[in-house]
Structures are given as structure tokens and as C-alpha cells.
mmCIF file of C-alpha atoms in Angstrom:
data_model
loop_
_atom_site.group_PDB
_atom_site.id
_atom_site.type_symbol
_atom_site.label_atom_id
_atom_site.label_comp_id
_atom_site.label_asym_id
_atom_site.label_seq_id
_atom_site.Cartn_x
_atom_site.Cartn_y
_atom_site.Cartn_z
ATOM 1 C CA UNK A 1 129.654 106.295 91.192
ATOM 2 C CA UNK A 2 126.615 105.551 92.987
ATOM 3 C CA UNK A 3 123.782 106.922 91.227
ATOM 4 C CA UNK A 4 120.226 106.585 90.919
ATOM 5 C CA UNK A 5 118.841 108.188 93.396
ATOM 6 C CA UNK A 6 116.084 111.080 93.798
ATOM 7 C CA UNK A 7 116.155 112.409 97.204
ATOM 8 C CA UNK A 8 118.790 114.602 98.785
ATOM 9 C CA UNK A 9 121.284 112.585 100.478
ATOM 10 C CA UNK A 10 121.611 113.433 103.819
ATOM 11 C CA UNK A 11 124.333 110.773 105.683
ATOM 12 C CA UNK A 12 126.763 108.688 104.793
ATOM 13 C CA UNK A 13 128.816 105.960 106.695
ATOM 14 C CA UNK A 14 131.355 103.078 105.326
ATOM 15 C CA UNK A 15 131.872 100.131 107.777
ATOM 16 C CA UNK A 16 135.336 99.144 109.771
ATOM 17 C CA UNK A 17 136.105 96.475 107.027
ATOM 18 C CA UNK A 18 135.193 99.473 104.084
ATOM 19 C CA UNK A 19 133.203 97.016 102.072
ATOM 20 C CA UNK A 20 129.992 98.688 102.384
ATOM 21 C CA UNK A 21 128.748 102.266 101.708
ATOM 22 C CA UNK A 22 124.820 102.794 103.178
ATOM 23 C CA UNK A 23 123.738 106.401 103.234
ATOM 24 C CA UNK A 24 120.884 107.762 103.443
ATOM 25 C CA UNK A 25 118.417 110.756 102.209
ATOM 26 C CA UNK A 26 116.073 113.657 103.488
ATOM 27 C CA UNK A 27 112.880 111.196 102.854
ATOM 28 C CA UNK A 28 112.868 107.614 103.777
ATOM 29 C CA UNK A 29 115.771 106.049 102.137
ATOM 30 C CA UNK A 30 118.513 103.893 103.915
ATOM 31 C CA UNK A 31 120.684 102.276 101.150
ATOM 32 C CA UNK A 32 123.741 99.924 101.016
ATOM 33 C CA UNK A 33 125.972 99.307 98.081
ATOM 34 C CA UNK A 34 128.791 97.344 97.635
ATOM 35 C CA UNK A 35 131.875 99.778 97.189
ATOM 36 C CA UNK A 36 133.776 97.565 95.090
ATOM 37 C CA UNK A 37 131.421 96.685 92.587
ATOM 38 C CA UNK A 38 128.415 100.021 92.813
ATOM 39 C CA UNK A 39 126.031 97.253 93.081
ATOM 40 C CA UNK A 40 122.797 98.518 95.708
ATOM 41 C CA UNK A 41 122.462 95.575 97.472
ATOM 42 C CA UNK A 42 119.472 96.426 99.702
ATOM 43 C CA UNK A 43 117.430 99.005 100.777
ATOM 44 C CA UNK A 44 116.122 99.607 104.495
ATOM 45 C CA UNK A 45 112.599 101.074 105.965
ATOM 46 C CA UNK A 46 111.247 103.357 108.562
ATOM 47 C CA UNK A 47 113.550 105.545 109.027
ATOM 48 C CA UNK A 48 112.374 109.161 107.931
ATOM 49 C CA UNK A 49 114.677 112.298 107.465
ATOM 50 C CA UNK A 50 117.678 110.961 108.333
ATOM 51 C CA UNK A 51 120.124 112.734 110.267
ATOM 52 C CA UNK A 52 123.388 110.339 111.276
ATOM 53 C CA UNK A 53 124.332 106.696 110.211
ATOM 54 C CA UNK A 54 127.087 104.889 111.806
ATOM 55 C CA UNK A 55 128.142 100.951 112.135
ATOM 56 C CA UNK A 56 128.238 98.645 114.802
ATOM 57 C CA UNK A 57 132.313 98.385 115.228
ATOM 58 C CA UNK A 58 131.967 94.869 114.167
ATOM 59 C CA UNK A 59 130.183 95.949 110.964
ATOM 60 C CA UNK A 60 127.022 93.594 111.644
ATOM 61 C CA UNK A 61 124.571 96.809 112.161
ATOM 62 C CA UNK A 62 123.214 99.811 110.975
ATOM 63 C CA UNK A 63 122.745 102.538 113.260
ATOM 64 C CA UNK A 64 120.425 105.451 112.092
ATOM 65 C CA UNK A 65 119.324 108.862 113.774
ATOM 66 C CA UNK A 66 116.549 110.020 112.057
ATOM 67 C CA UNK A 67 113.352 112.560 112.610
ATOM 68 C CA UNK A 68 110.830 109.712 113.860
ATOM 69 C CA UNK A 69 113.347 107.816 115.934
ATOM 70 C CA UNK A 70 116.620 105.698 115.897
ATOM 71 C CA UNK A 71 116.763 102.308 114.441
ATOM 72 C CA UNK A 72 119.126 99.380 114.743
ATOM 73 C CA UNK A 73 118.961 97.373 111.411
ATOM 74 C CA UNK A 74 120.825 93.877 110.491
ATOM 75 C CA UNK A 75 123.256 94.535 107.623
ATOM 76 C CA UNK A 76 123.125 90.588 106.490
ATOM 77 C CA UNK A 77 119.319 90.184 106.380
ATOM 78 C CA UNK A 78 117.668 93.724 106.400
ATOM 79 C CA UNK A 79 115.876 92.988 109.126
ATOM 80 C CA UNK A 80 114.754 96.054 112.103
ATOM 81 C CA UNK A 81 116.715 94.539 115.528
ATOM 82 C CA UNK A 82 115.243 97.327 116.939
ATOM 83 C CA UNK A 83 113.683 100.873 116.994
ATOM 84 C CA UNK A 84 113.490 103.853 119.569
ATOM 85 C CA UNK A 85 110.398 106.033 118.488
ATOM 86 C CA UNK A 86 109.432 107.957 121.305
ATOM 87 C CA UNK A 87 111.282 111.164 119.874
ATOM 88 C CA UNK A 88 113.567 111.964 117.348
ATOM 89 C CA UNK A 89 117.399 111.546 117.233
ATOM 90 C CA UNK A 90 119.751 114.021 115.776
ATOM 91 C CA UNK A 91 123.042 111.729 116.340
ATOM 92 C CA UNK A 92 124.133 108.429 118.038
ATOM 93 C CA UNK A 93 127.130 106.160 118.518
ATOM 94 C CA UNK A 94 128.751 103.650 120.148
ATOM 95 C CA UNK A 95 131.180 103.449 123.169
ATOM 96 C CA UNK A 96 134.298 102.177 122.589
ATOM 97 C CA UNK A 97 133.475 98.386 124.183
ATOM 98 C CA UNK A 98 130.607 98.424 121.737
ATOM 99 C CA UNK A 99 128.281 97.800 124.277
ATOM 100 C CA UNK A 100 126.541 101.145 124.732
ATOM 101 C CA UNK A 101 125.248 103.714 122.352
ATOM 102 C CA UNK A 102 124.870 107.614 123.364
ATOM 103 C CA UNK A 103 121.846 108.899 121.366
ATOM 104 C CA UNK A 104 121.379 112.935 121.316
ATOM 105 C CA UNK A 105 117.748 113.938 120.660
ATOM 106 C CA UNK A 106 115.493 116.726 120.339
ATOM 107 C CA UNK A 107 112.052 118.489 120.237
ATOM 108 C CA UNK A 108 110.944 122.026 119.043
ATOM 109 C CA UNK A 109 112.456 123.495 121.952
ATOM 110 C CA UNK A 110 114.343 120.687 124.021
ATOM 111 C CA UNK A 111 116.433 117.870 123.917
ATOM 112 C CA UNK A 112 118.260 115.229 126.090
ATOM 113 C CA UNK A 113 120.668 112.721 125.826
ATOM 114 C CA UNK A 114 119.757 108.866 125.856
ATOM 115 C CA UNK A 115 122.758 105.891 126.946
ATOM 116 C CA UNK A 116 121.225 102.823 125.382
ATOM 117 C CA UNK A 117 122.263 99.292 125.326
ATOM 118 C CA UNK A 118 123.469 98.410 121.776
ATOM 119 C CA UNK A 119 121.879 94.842 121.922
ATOM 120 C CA UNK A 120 118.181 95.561 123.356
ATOM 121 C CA UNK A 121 117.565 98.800 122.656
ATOM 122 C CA UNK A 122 116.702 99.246 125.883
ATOM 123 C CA UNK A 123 117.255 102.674 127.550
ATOM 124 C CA UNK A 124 119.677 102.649 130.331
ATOM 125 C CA UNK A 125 119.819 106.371 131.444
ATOM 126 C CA UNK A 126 118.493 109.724 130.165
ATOM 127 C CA UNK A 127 119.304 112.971 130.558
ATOM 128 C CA UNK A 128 117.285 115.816 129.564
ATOM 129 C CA UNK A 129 118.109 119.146 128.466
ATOM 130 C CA UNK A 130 116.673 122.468 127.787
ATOM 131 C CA UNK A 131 117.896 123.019 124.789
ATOM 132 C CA UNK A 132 117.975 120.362 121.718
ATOM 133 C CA UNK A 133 121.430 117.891 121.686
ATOM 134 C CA UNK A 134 122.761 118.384 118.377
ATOM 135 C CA UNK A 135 125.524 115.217 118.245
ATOM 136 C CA UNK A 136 126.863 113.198 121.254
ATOM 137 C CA UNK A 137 130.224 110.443 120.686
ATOM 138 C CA UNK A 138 132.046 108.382 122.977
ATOM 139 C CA UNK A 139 135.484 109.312 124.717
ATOM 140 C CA UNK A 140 135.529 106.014 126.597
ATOM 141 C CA UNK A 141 132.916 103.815 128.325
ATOM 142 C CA UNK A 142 132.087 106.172 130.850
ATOM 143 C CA UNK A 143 132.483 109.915 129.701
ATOM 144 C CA UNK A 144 130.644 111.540 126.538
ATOM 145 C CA UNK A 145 130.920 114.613 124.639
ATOM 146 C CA UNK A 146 127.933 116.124 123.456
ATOM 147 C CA UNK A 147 126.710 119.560 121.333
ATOM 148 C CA UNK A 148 123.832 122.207 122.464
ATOM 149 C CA UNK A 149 124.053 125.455 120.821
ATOM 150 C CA UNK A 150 127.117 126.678 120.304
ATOM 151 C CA UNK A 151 129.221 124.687 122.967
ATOM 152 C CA UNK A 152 130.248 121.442 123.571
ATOM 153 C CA UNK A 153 130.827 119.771 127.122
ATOM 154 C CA UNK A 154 132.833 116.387 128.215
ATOM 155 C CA UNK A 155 131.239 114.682 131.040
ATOM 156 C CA UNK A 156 131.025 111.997 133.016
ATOM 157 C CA UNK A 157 127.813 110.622 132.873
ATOM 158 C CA UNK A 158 128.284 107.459 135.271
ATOM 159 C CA UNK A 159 129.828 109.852 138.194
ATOM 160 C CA UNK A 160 127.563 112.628 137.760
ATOM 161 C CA UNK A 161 130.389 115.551 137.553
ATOM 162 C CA UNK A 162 129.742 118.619 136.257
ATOM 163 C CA UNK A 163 130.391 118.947 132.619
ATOM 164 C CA UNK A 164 133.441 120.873 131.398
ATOM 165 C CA UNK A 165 133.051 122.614 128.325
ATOM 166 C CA UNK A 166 135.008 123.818 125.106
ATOM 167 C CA UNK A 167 134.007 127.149 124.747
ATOM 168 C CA UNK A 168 134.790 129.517 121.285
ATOM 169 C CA UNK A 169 132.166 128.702 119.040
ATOM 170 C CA UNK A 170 129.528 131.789 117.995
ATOM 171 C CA UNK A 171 126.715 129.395 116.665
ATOM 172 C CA UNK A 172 125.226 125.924 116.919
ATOM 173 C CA UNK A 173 127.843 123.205 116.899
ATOM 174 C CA UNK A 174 125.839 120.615 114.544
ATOM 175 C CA UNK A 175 128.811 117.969 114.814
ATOM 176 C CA UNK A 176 131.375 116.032 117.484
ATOM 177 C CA UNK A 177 133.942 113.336 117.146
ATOM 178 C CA UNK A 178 136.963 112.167 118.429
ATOM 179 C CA UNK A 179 139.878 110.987 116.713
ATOM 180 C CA UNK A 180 141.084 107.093 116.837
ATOM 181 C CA UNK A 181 142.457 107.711 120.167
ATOM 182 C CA UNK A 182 139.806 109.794 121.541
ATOM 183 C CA UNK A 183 142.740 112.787 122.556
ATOM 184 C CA UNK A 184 141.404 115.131 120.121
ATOM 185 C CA UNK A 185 137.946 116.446 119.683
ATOM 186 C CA UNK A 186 136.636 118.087 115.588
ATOM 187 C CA UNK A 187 133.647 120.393 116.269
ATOM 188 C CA UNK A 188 131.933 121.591 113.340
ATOM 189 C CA UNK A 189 129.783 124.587 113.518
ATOM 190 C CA UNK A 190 127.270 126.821 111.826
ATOM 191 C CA UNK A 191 129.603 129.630 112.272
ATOM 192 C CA UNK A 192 131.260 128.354 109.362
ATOM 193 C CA UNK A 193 134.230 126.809 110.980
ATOM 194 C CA UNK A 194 135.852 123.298 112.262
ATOM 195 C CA UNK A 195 137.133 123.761 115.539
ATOM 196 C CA UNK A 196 140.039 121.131 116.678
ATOM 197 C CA UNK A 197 140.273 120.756 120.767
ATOM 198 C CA UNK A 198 142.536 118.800 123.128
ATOM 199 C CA UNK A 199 139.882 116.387 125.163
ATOM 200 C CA UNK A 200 141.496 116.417 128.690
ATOM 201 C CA UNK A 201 142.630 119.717 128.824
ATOM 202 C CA UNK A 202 139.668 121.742 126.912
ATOM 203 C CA UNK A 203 142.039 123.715 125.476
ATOM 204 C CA UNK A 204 141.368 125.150 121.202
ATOM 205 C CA UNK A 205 144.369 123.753 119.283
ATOM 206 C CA UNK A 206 143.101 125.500 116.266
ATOM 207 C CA UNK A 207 140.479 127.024 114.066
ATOM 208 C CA UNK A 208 139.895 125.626 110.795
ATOM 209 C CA UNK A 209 138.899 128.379 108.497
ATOM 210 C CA UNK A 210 137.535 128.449 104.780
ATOM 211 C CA UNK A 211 133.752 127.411 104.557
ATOM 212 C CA UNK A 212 131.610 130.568 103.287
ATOM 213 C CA UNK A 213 128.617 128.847 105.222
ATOM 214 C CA UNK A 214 127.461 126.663 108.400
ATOM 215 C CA UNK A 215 129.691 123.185 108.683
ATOM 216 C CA UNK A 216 127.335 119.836 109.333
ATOM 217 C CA UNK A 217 130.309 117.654 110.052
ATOM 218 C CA UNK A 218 133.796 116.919 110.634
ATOM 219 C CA UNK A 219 135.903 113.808 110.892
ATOM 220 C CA UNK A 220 139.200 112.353 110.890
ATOM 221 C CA UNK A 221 140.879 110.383 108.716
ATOM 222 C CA UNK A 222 141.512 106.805 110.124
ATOM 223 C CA UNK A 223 145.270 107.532 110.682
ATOM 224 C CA UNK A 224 144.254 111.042 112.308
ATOM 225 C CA UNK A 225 146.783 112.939 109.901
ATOM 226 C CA UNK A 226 143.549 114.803 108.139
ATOM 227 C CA UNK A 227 139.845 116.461 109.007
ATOM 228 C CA UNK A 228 137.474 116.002 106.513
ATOM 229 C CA UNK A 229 134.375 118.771 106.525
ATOM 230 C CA UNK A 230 131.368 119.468 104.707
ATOM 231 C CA UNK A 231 129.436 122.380 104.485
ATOM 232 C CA UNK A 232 125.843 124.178 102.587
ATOM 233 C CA UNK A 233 128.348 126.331 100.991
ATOM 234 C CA UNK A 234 128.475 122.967 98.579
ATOM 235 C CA UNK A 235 131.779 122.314 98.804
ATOM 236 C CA UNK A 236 134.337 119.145 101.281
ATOM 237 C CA UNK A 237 137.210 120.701 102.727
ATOM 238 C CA UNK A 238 140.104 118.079 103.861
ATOM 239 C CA UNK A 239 142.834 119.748 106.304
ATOM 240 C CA UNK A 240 146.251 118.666 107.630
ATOM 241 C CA UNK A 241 145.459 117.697 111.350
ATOM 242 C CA UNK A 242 148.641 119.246 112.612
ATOM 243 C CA UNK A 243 149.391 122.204 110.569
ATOM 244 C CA UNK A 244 145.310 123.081 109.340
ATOM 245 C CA UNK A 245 146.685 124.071 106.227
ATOM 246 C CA UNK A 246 143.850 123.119 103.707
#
């Protein structure tokens, strides 16, 4: 148990070796703990409202989304590598080389979507949109998949094609990721579902069904046999990939 804390937690992310645990909370709270031993073993600034938190894939980085920006901190040392404050993010993560991150952001009554190079910080393309970007992921160096209201589009951002979209959703997707091999897409929605796609094709392999209120996020289980969702009707749901029997 990892207790202590005040705020309303609001993200949480383990790294690739599953040593760590840093989440973080709806004021200005980045944490990481020690899984093994529950031990906090430092606590991060800046970041404010936190929305997302992912690793580096080699585990040396934090990677928050948060209401005044996104920041890049050092796990070892604490220290801010870097920070992108112009706007705020509402999800981010890395391509599959490690190299790039895709950072989905937003304003009262726009968004965008940001490719950024994971070292710098610098900002390598942008995309804006007229509506906010709710989440953005990786399905290989090249192509994204990213969330405004209540669909979600794969696209080619290097070639410039026109997005093609997964279409079934009747509300704001707030969540999208791809499982290990990046074949199968988990959208999770306020419409109170979890929606499970094929990525090439675009074609609804099935509708996860059981929350009483909006989904924030869905995610597979490392050996893509499960989908694990949350929702604000309080409660985790974890489903059989293949069947969707809860």
C-alpha cells in the first residue's frame, strides 16, 4: 500500500523493468516509490494537474502531461531535462524507436497535436486542430493514433494522408493505446464503454460493456490476453481480450 497522500490521484505509470511506481495527483504532485519495498523515494515539481505519466522505454525518464505543460524529468537524480509550457498537454508518448514523443494538447476550445524529439524537447512538427486532442500513442515511427471528440483517426503524419478513422463511439474518447504489437487499438470513452479495434483495417472487434459512467482509460496487459479500464463510476474493470467476458 502506498499511502500518505492528500490529493486525488490522477495517473499512474510503472516502468519496463516494474521497479518503480510514480503517479501523480490533481495538484502538483509527481511521486515515485519503490514497489518492492512502499518506500517514496522522491518527489518531482512543476507539474500541475496532471493528466498522463508514462516512461522513457529504457526507464531513465519521466514523462508527464499536465495542465501547465509537459515535462521530461530524470528518474535517477530528480532533475527537469526539460519542459514544454506553451500550452497544456492532455496525453503523450513515445514512438516505438524511442526517439520521438507525440504530445496531444488543448485549449478552451482547440487543440493540436505536437511530434517532439524525446532528447531536446524540441518541437519537430505540429498540427493543430479545432477541437481539443484528448490522447495520441504511437503505431510505429511514422503513423499515430489520436482522440477528438468522440472518434479516433490513424494517420500518417510524415506522408501527410488523410486520416482514417474508427468510428462508433457517442461521446468523447478520453483514452488510446495499442497493444504490444500495435495490431489492436483500446478506446475508452465517456459513453461508458471500452471499445477494442483492429488498427489496419478500422474495423470494431468488440464493445466492452459494464461501466455505469464515462471510462478515462484502457490498457492491455503486457501479454495482450486482458484490458484493464477505469472509470468515475469508482470501480477497474479487467476483460478477456479475446472473448470480453469481464
Amino acid at each position: 500500500q502506498f499511502s500518505g497522500h492528500e490529493e486525488g490521484i490522477n495517473a499512474v505509470a510503472v516502468d519496463p523493468e516494474m521497479t518503480y511506481l510514480a503517479y501523480g495527483d490533481i495538484g502538483s504532485g509527481l511521486y515515485l516509490w519503490d514497489i518492492e519495498t512502499g518506500e517514496l523515494l522522491r518527489e518531482f515539481s512543476g507539474a500541475q494537474f496532471i493528466h498522463r505519466i508514462t516512461f522513457s522505454p529504457d526507464g531513465q525518464s519521466i514523462l508527464t502531461s499536465a495542465l501547465n505543460g509537459l515535462y521530461l524529468h530524470n528518474v535517477e537524480t530528480g532533475d527537469l531535462e526539460w519542459r514544454r509550457g506553451e500550452i497544456g498537454f492532455t496525453d503523450a508518448n513515445y514512438s516505438p524507436d524511442g526517439s520521438k514523443i507525440v504530445g496531444t494538447v488543448f485549449t478552451q476550445s482547440a487543440g493540436g497535436i505536437w511530434i517532439i524529439d524525446a532528447a531536446t524537447g524540441n518541437v519537430l512538427n505540429r498540427y493543430d486542430n479545432s477541437s481539443p486532442v484528448l490522447s495520441g500513442v504511437f503505431v510505429d515511427n511514422n503513423r499515430i493514433i489520436f482522440s477528438a471528440g468522440s472518434t479516433a483517426c490513424l494517420w500518417d503524419y510524415a506522408a501527410q494522408t488523410e486520416p482514417s478513422c474508427f468510428e462508433g463511439h457517442t461521446a468523447d474518447i478520453w483514452s488510446v493505446r495499442v497493444n504490444r504489437d500495435r495490431t489492436r487499438l483500446a478506446t475508452a470513452s465517456y459513453d461508458g464503454t471500452v471499445r477494442l479495434w483492429d488498427v489496419e483495417s478500422g474495423e470494431q472487434i468488440r464493445s466492452l460493456e459494464g461501466h455505469s459512467a464515462p471510462v478515462l482509460s484502457a490498457v492491455f496487459s503486457e501479454d495482450d490476453r486482458y484490458v484493464l479500464s477505469a472509470g468515475t463510476d469508482n470501480t477497474m474493470r479487467l476483460w478477456d481480450a479475446e472473448t470480453g467476458v469481464e
